[in-house]
PDB file of C-alpha atoms and ligand atoms in Angstrom:
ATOM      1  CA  UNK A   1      27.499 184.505 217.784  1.00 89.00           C
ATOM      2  CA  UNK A   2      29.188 187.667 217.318  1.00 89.00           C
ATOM      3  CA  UNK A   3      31.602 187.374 220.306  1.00 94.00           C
ATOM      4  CA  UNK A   4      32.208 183.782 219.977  1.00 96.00           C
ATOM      5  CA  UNK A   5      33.179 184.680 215.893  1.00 93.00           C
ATOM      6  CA  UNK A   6      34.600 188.343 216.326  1.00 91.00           C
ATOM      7  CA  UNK A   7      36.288 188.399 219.898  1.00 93.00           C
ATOM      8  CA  UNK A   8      37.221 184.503 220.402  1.00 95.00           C
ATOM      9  CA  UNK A   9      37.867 183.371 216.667  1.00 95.00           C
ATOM     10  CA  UNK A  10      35.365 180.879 216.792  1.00 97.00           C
ATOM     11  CA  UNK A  11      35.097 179.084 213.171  1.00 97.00           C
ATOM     12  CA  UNK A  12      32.878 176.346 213.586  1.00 98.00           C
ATOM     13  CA  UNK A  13      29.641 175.867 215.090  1.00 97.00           C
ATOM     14  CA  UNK A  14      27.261 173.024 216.152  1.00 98.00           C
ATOM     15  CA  UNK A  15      23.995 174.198 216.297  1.00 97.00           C
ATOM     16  CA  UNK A  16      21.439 171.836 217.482  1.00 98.00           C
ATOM     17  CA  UNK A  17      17.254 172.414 218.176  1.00 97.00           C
ATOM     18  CA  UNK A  18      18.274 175.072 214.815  1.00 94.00           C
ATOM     19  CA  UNK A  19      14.247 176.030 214.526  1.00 92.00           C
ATOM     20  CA  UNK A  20      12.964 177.150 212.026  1.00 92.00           C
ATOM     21  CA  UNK A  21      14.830 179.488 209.582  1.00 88.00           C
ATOM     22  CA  UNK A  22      14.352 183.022 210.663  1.00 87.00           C
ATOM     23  CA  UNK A  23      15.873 186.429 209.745  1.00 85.00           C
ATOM     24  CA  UNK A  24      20.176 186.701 211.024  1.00 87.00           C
ATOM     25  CA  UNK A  25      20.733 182.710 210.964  1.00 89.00           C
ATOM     26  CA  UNK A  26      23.309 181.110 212.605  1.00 89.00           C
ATOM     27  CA  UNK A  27      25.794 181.062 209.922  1.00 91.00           C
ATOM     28  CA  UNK A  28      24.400 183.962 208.530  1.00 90.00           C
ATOM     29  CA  UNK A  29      25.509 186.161 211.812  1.00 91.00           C
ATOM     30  CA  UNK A  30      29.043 183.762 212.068  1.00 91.00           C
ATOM     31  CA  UNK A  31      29.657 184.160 208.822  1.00 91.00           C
ATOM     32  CA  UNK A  32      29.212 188.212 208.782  1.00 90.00           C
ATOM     33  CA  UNK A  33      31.820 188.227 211.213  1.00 89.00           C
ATOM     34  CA  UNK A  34      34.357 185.845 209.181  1.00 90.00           C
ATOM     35  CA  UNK A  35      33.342 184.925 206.025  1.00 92.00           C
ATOM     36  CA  UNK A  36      35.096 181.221 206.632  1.00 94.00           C
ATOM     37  CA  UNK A  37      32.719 179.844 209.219  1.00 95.00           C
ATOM     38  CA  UNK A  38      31.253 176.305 209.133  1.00 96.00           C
ATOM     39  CA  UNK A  39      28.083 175.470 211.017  1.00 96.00           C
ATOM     40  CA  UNK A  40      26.278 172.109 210.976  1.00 97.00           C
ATOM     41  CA  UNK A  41      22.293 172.292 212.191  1.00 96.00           C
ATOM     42  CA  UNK A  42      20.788 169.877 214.095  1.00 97.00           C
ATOM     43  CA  UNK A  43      17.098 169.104 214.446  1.00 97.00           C
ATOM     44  CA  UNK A  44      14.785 166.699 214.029  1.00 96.00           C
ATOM     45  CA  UNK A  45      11.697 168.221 213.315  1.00 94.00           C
ATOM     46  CA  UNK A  46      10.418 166.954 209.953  1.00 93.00           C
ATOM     47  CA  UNK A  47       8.798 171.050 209.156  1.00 94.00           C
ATOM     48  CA  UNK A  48      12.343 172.488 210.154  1.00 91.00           C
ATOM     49  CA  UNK A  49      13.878 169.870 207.761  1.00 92.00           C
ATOM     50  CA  UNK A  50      11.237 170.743 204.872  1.00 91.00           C
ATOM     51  CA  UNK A  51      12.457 174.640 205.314  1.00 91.00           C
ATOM     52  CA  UNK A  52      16.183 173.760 205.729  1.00 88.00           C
ATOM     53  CA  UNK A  53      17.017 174.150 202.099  1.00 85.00           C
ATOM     54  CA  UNK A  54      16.625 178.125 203.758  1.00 84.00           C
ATOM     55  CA  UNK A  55      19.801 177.444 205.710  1.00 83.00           C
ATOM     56  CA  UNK A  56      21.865 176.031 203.455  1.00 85.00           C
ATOM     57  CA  UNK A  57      23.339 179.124 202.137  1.00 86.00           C
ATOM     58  CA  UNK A  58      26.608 180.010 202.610  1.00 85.00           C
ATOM     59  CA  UNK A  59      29.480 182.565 201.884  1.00 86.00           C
ATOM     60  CA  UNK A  60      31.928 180.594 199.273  1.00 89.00           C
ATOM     61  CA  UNK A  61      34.991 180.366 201.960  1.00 91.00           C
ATOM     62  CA  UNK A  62      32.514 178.672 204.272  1.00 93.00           C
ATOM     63  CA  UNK A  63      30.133 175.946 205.129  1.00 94.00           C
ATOM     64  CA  UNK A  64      26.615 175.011 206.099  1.00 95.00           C
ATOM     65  CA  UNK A  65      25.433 171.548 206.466  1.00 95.00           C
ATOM     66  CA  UNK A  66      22.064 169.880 208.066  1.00 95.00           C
ATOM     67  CA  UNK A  67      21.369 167.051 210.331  1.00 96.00           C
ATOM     68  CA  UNK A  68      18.037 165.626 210.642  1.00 97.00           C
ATOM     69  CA  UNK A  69      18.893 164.501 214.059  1.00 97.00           C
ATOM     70  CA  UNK A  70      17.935 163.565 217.847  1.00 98.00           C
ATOM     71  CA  UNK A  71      19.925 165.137 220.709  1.00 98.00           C
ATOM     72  CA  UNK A  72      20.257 162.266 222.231  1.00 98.00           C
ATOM     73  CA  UNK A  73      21.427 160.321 219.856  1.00 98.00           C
ATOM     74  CA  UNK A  74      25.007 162.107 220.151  1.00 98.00           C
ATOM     75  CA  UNK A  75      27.223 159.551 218.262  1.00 98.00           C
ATOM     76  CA  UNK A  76      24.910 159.798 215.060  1.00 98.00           C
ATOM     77  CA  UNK A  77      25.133 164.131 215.418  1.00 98.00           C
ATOM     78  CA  UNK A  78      29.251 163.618 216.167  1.00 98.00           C
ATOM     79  CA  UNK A  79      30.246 161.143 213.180  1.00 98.00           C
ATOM     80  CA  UNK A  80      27.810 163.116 210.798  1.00 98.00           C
ATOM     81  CA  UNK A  81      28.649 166.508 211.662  1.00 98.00           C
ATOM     82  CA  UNK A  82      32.392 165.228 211.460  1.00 98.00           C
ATOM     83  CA  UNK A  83      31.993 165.583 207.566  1.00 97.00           C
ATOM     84  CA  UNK A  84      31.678 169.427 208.033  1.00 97.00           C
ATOM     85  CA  UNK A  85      33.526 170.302 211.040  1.00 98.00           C
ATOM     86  CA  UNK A  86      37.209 169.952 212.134  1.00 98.00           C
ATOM     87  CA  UNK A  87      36.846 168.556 215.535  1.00 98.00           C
ATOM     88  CA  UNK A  88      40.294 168.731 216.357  1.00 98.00           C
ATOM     89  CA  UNK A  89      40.112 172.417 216.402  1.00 98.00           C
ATOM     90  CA  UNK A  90      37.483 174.942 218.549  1.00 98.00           C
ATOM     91  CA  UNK A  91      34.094 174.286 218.188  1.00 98.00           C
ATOM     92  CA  UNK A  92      31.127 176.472 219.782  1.00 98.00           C
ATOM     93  CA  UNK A  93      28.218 173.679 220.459  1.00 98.00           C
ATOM     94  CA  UNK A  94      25.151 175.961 220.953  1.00 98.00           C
ATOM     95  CA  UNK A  95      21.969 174.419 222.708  1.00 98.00           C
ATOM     96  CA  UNK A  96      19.827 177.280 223.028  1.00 98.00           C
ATOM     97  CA  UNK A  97      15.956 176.767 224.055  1.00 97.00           C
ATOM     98  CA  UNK A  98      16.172 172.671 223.527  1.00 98.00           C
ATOM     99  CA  UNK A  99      17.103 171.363 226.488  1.00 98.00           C
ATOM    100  CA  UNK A 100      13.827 171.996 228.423  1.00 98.00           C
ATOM    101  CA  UNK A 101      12.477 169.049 225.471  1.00 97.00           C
ATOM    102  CA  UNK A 102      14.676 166.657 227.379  1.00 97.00           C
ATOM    103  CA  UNK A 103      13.363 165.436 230.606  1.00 97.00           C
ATOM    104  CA  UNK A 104      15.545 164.475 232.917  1.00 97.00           C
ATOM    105  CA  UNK A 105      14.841 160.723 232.115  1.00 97.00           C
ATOM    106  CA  UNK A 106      16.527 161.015 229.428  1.00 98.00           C
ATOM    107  CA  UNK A 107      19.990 162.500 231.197  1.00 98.00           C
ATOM    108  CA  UNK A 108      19.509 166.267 229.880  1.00 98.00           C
ATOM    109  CA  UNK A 109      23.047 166.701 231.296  1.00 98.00           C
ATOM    110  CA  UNK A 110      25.040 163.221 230.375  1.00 98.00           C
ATOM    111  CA  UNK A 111      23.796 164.484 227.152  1.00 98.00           C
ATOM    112  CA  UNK A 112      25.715 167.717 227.519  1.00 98.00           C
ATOM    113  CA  UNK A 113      28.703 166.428 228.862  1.00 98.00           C
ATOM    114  CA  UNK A 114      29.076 163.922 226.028  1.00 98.00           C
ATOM    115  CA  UNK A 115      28.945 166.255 223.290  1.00 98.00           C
ATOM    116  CA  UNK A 116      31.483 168.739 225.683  1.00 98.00           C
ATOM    117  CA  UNK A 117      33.593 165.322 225.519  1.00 98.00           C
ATOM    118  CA  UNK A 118      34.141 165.277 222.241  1.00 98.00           C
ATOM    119  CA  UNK A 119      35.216 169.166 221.556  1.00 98.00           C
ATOM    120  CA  UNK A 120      38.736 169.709 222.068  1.00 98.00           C
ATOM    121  CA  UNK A 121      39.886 172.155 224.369  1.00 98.00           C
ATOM    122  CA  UNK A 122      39.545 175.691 223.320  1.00 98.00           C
ATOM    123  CA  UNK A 123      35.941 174.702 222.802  1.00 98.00           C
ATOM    124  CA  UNK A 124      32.653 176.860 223.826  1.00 98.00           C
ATOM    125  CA  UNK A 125      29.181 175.888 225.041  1.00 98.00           C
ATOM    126  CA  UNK A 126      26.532 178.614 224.439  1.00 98.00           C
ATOM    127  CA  UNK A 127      23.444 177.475 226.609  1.00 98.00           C
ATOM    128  CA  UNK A 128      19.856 179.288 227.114  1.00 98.00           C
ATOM    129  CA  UNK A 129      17.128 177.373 228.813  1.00 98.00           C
ATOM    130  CA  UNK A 130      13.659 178.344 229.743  1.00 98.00           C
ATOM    131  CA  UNK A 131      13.612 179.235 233.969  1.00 98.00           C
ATOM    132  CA  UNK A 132      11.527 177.783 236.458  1.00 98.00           C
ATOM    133  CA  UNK A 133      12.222 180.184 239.123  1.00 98.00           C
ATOM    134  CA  UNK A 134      11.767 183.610 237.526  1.00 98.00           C
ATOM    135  CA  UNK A 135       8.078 184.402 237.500  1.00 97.00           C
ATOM    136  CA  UNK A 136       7.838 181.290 239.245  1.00 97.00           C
ATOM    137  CA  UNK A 137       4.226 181.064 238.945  1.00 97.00           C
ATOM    138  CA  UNK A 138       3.347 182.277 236.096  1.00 97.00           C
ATOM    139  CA  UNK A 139       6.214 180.211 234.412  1.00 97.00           C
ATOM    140  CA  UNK A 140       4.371 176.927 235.690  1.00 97.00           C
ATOM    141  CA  UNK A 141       1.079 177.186 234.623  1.00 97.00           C
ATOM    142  CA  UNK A 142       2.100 178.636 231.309  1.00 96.00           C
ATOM    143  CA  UNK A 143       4.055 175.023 231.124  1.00 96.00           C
ATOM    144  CA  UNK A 144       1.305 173.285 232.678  1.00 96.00           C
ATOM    145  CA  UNK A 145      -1.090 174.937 229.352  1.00 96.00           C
ATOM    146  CA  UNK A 146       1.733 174.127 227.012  1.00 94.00           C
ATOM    147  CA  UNK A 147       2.265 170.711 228.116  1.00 95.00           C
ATOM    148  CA  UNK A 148      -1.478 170.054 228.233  1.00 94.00           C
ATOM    149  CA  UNK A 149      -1.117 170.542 224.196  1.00 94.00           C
ATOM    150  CA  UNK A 150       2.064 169.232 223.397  1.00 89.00           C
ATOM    151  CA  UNK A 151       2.895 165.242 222.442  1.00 86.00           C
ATOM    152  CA  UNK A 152       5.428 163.057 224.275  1.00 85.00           C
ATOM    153  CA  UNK A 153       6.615 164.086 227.501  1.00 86.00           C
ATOM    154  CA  UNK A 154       6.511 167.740 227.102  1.00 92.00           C
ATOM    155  CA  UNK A 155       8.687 170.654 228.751  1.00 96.00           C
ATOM    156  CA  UNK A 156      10.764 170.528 231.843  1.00 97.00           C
ATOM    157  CA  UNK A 157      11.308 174.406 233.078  1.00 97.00           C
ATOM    158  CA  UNK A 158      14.487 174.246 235.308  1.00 98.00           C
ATOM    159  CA  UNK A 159      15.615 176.667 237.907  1.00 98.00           C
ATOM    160  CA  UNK A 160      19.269 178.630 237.509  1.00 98.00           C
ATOM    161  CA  UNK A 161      21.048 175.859 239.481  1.00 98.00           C
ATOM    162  CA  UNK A 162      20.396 172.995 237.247  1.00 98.00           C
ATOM    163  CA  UNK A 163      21.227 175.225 234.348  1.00 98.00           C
ATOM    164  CA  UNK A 164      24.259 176.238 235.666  1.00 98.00           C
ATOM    165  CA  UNK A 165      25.120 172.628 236.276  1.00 98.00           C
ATOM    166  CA  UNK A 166      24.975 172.124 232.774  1.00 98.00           C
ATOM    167  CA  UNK A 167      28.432 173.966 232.395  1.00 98.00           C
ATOM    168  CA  UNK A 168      30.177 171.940 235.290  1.00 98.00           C
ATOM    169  CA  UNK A 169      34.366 171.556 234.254  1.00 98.00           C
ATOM    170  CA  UNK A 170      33.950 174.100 231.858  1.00 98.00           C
ATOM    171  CA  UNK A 171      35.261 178.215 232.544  1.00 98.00           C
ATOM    172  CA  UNK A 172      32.302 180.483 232.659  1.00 98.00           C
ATOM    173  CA  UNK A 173      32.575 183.629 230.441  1.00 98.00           C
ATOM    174  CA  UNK A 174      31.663 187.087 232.219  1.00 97.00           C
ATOM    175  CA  UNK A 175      28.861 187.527 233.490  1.00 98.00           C
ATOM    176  CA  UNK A 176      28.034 184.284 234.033  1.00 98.00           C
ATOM    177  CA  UNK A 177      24.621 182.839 234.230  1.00 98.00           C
ATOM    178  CA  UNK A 178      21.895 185.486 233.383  1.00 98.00           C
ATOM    179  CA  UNK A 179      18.733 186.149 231.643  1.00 97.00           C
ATOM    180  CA  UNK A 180      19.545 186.215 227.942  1.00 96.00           C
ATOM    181  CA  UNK A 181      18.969 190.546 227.865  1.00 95.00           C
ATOM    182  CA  UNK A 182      21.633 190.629 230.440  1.00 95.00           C
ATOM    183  CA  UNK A 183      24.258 188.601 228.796  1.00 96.00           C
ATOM    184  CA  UNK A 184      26.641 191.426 227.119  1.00 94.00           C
ATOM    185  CA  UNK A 185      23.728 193.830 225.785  1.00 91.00           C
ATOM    186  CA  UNK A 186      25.198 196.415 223.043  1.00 86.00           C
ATOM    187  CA  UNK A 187      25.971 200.040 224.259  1.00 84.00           C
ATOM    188  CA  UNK A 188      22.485 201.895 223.777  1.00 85.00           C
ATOM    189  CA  UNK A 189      20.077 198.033 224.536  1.00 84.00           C
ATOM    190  CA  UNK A 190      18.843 199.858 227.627  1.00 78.00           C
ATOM    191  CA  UNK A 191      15.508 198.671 227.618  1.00 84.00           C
ATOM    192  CA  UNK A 192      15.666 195.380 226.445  1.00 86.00           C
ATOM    193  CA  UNK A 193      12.012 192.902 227.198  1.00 90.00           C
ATOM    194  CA  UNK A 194      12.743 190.593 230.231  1.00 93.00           C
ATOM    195  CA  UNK A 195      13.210 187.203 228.571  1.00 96.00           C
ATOM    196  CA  UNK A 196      12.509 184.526 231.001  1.00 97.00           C
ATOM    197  CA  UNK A 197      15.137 182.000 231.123  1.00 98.00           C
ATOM    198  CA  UNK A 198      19.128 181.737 231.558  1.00 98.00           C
ATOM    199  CA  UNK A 199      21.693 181.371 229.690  1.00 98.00           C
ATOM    200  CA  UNK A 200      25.162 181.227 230.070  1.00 98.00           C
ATOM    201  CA  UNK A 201      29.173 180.862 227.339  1.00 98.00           C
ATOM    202  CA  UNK A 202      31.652 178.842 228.793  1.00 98.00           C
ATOM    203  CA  UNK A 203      34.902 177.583 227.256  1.00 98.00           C
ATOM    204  CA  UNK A 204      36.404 174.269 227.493  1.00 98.00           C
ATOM    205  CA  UNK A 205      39.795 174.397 229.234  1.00 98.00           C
TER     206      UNK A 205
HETATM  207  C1  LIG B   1      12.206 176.413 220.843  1.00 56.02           C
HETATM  208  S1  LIG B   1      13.047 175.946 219.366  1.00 56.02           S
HETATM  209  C2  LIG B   1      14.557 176.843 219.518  1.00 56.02           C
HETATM  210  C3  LIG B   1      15.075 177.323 218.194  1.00 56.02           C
HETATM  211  C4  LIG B   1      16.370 178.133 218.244  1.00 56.02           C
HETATM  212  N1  LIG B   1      17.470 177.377 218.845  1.00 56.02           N
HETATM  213  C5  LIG B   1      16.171 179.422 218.991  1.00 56.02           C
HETATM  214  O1  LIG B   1      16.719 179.563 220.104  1.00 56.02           O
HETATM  215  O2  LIG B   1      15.475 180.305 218.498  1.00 56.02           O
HETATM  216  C6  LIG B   1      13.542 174.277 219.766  1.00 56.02           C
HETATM  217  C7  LIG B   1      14.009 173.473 218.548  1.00 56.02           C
HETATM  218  O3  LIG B   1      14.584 172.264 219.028  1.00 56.02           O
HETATM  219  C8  LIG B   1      14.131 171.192 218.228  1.00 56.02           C
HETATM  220  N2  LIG B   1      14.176 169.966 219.033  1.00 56.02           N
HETATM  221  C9  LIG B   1      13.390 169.648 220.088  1.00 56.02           C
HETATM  222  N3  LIG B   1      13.735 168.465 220.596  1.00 56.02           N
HETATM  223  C10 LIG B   1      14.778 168.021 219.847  1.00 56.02           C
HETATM  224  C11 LIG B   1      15.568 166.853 219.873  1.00 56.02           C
HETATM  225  N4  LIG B   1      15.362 165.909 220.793  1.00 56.02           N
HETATM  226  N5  LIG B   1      16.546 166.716 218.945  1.00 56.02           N
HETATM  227  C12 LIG B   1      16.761 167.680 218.009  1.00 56.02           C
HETATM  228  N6  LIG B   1      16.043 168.815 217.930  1.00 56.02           N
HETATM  229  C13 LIG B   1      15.057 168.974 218.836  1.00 56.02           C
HETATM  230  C14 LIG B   1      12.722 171.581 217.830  1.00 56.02           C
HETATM  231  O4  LIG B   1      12.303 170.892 216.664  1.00 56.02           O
HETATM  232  C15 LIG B   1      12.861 173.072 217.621  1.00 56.02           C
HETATM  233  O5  LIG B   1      13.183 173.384 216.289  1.00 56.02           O
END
């Protein structure tokens, strides 16, 4: 959030699979960096909407709005988040631990590129997604326990070169695909935990 606010001059962000509200919010962190930021949240958890009153602060320059909303039902998040945001200027769409709720049934990645459609160019996609292949093992039977409790069609770990396929057309930002504690830790984060999934910032050419 920081970089895409402070060193691209990001102003408006999509933010969809939000979770629940939490300490340094989306908007909260985009809007320390420029107090003018607009960010629509997506989700469509009914206990994330009951708590989303939480996210609907926002500095007086700026804007915060909330979808209760599918991911795949990208027309519905485009014309409603259209009220908020300016799509005919940069947008940073941010899908960060959702996309592993999408099995590839339902086109995980037409789903991307549809949403990367509609941003003009200029445009970022921030991306983190739980890994298959680090930890291999232990990463599939701790999805094998989670999908033994969870409804619907449960969680689809994917390995780093389905993620990275996610940002096909689109200009990766340095360094690339990583874990999360390797993408652009502060001076002094020398020991961050091991987080076991990638993620990835590309812009939109
Ligand atoms: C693991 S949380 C991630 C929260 C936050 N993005 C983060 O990284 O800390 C995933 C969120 O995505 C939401 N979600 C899952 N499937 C979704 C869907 N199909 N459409 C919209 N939101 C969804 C869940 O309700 C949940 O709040």
């Amino acid at each position: 959030m920081r970089y895409l606010a402070a060193a691209c001059g990001v102003r408006q962000f999509l933010d969809i699979g939000t979770g629940l509200p939490t300490a340094s919010n989306t908007h909260q962190v985009a809007q320390a960096a420029a107090r003018d930021a607009r960010v629509v949240y997506v989700d469509n958890d009914p206990i994330v909407l009951a708590h989303a009153r939480a996210l609907l602060t926002s500095t007086p320059g700026g804007a915060t709005a909330y979808l209760d909303a599918d991911l795949r039902d990208t027309s519905a998040i485009l014309a409603e988040a259209a009220r908020t945001l300016d799509f005919g200027r940069p947008v940073a769409l941010m899908l960060l631990i959702i996309l592993h709720l999408i099995p590839d049934a339902d086109d995980p990645h037409g789903i991307v590129a549809t949403l990367v459609r509609a941003l003009p160019s200029g445009s970022y996609l921030v991306l983190a997604h739980p890994a298959s292949d680090i930890r291999a093992a232990q990463m599939a039977e701790m999805t094998r326990r989670v999908n033994e409790r969870m409804a619907g069609p449960g969680a689809t770990m994917r390995d780093r070169a389905a993620i990275t396929r996610f940002f096909d057309g689109l200009n990766l930002v340095e360094p690339g695909v990583v874990q999360p504690q390797q993408w652009r830790p502060e001076p002094g984060d020398l020991s961050l935990p091991e987080v076991t999934a990638w993620c990835g910032l590309a812009r939109k050419p």
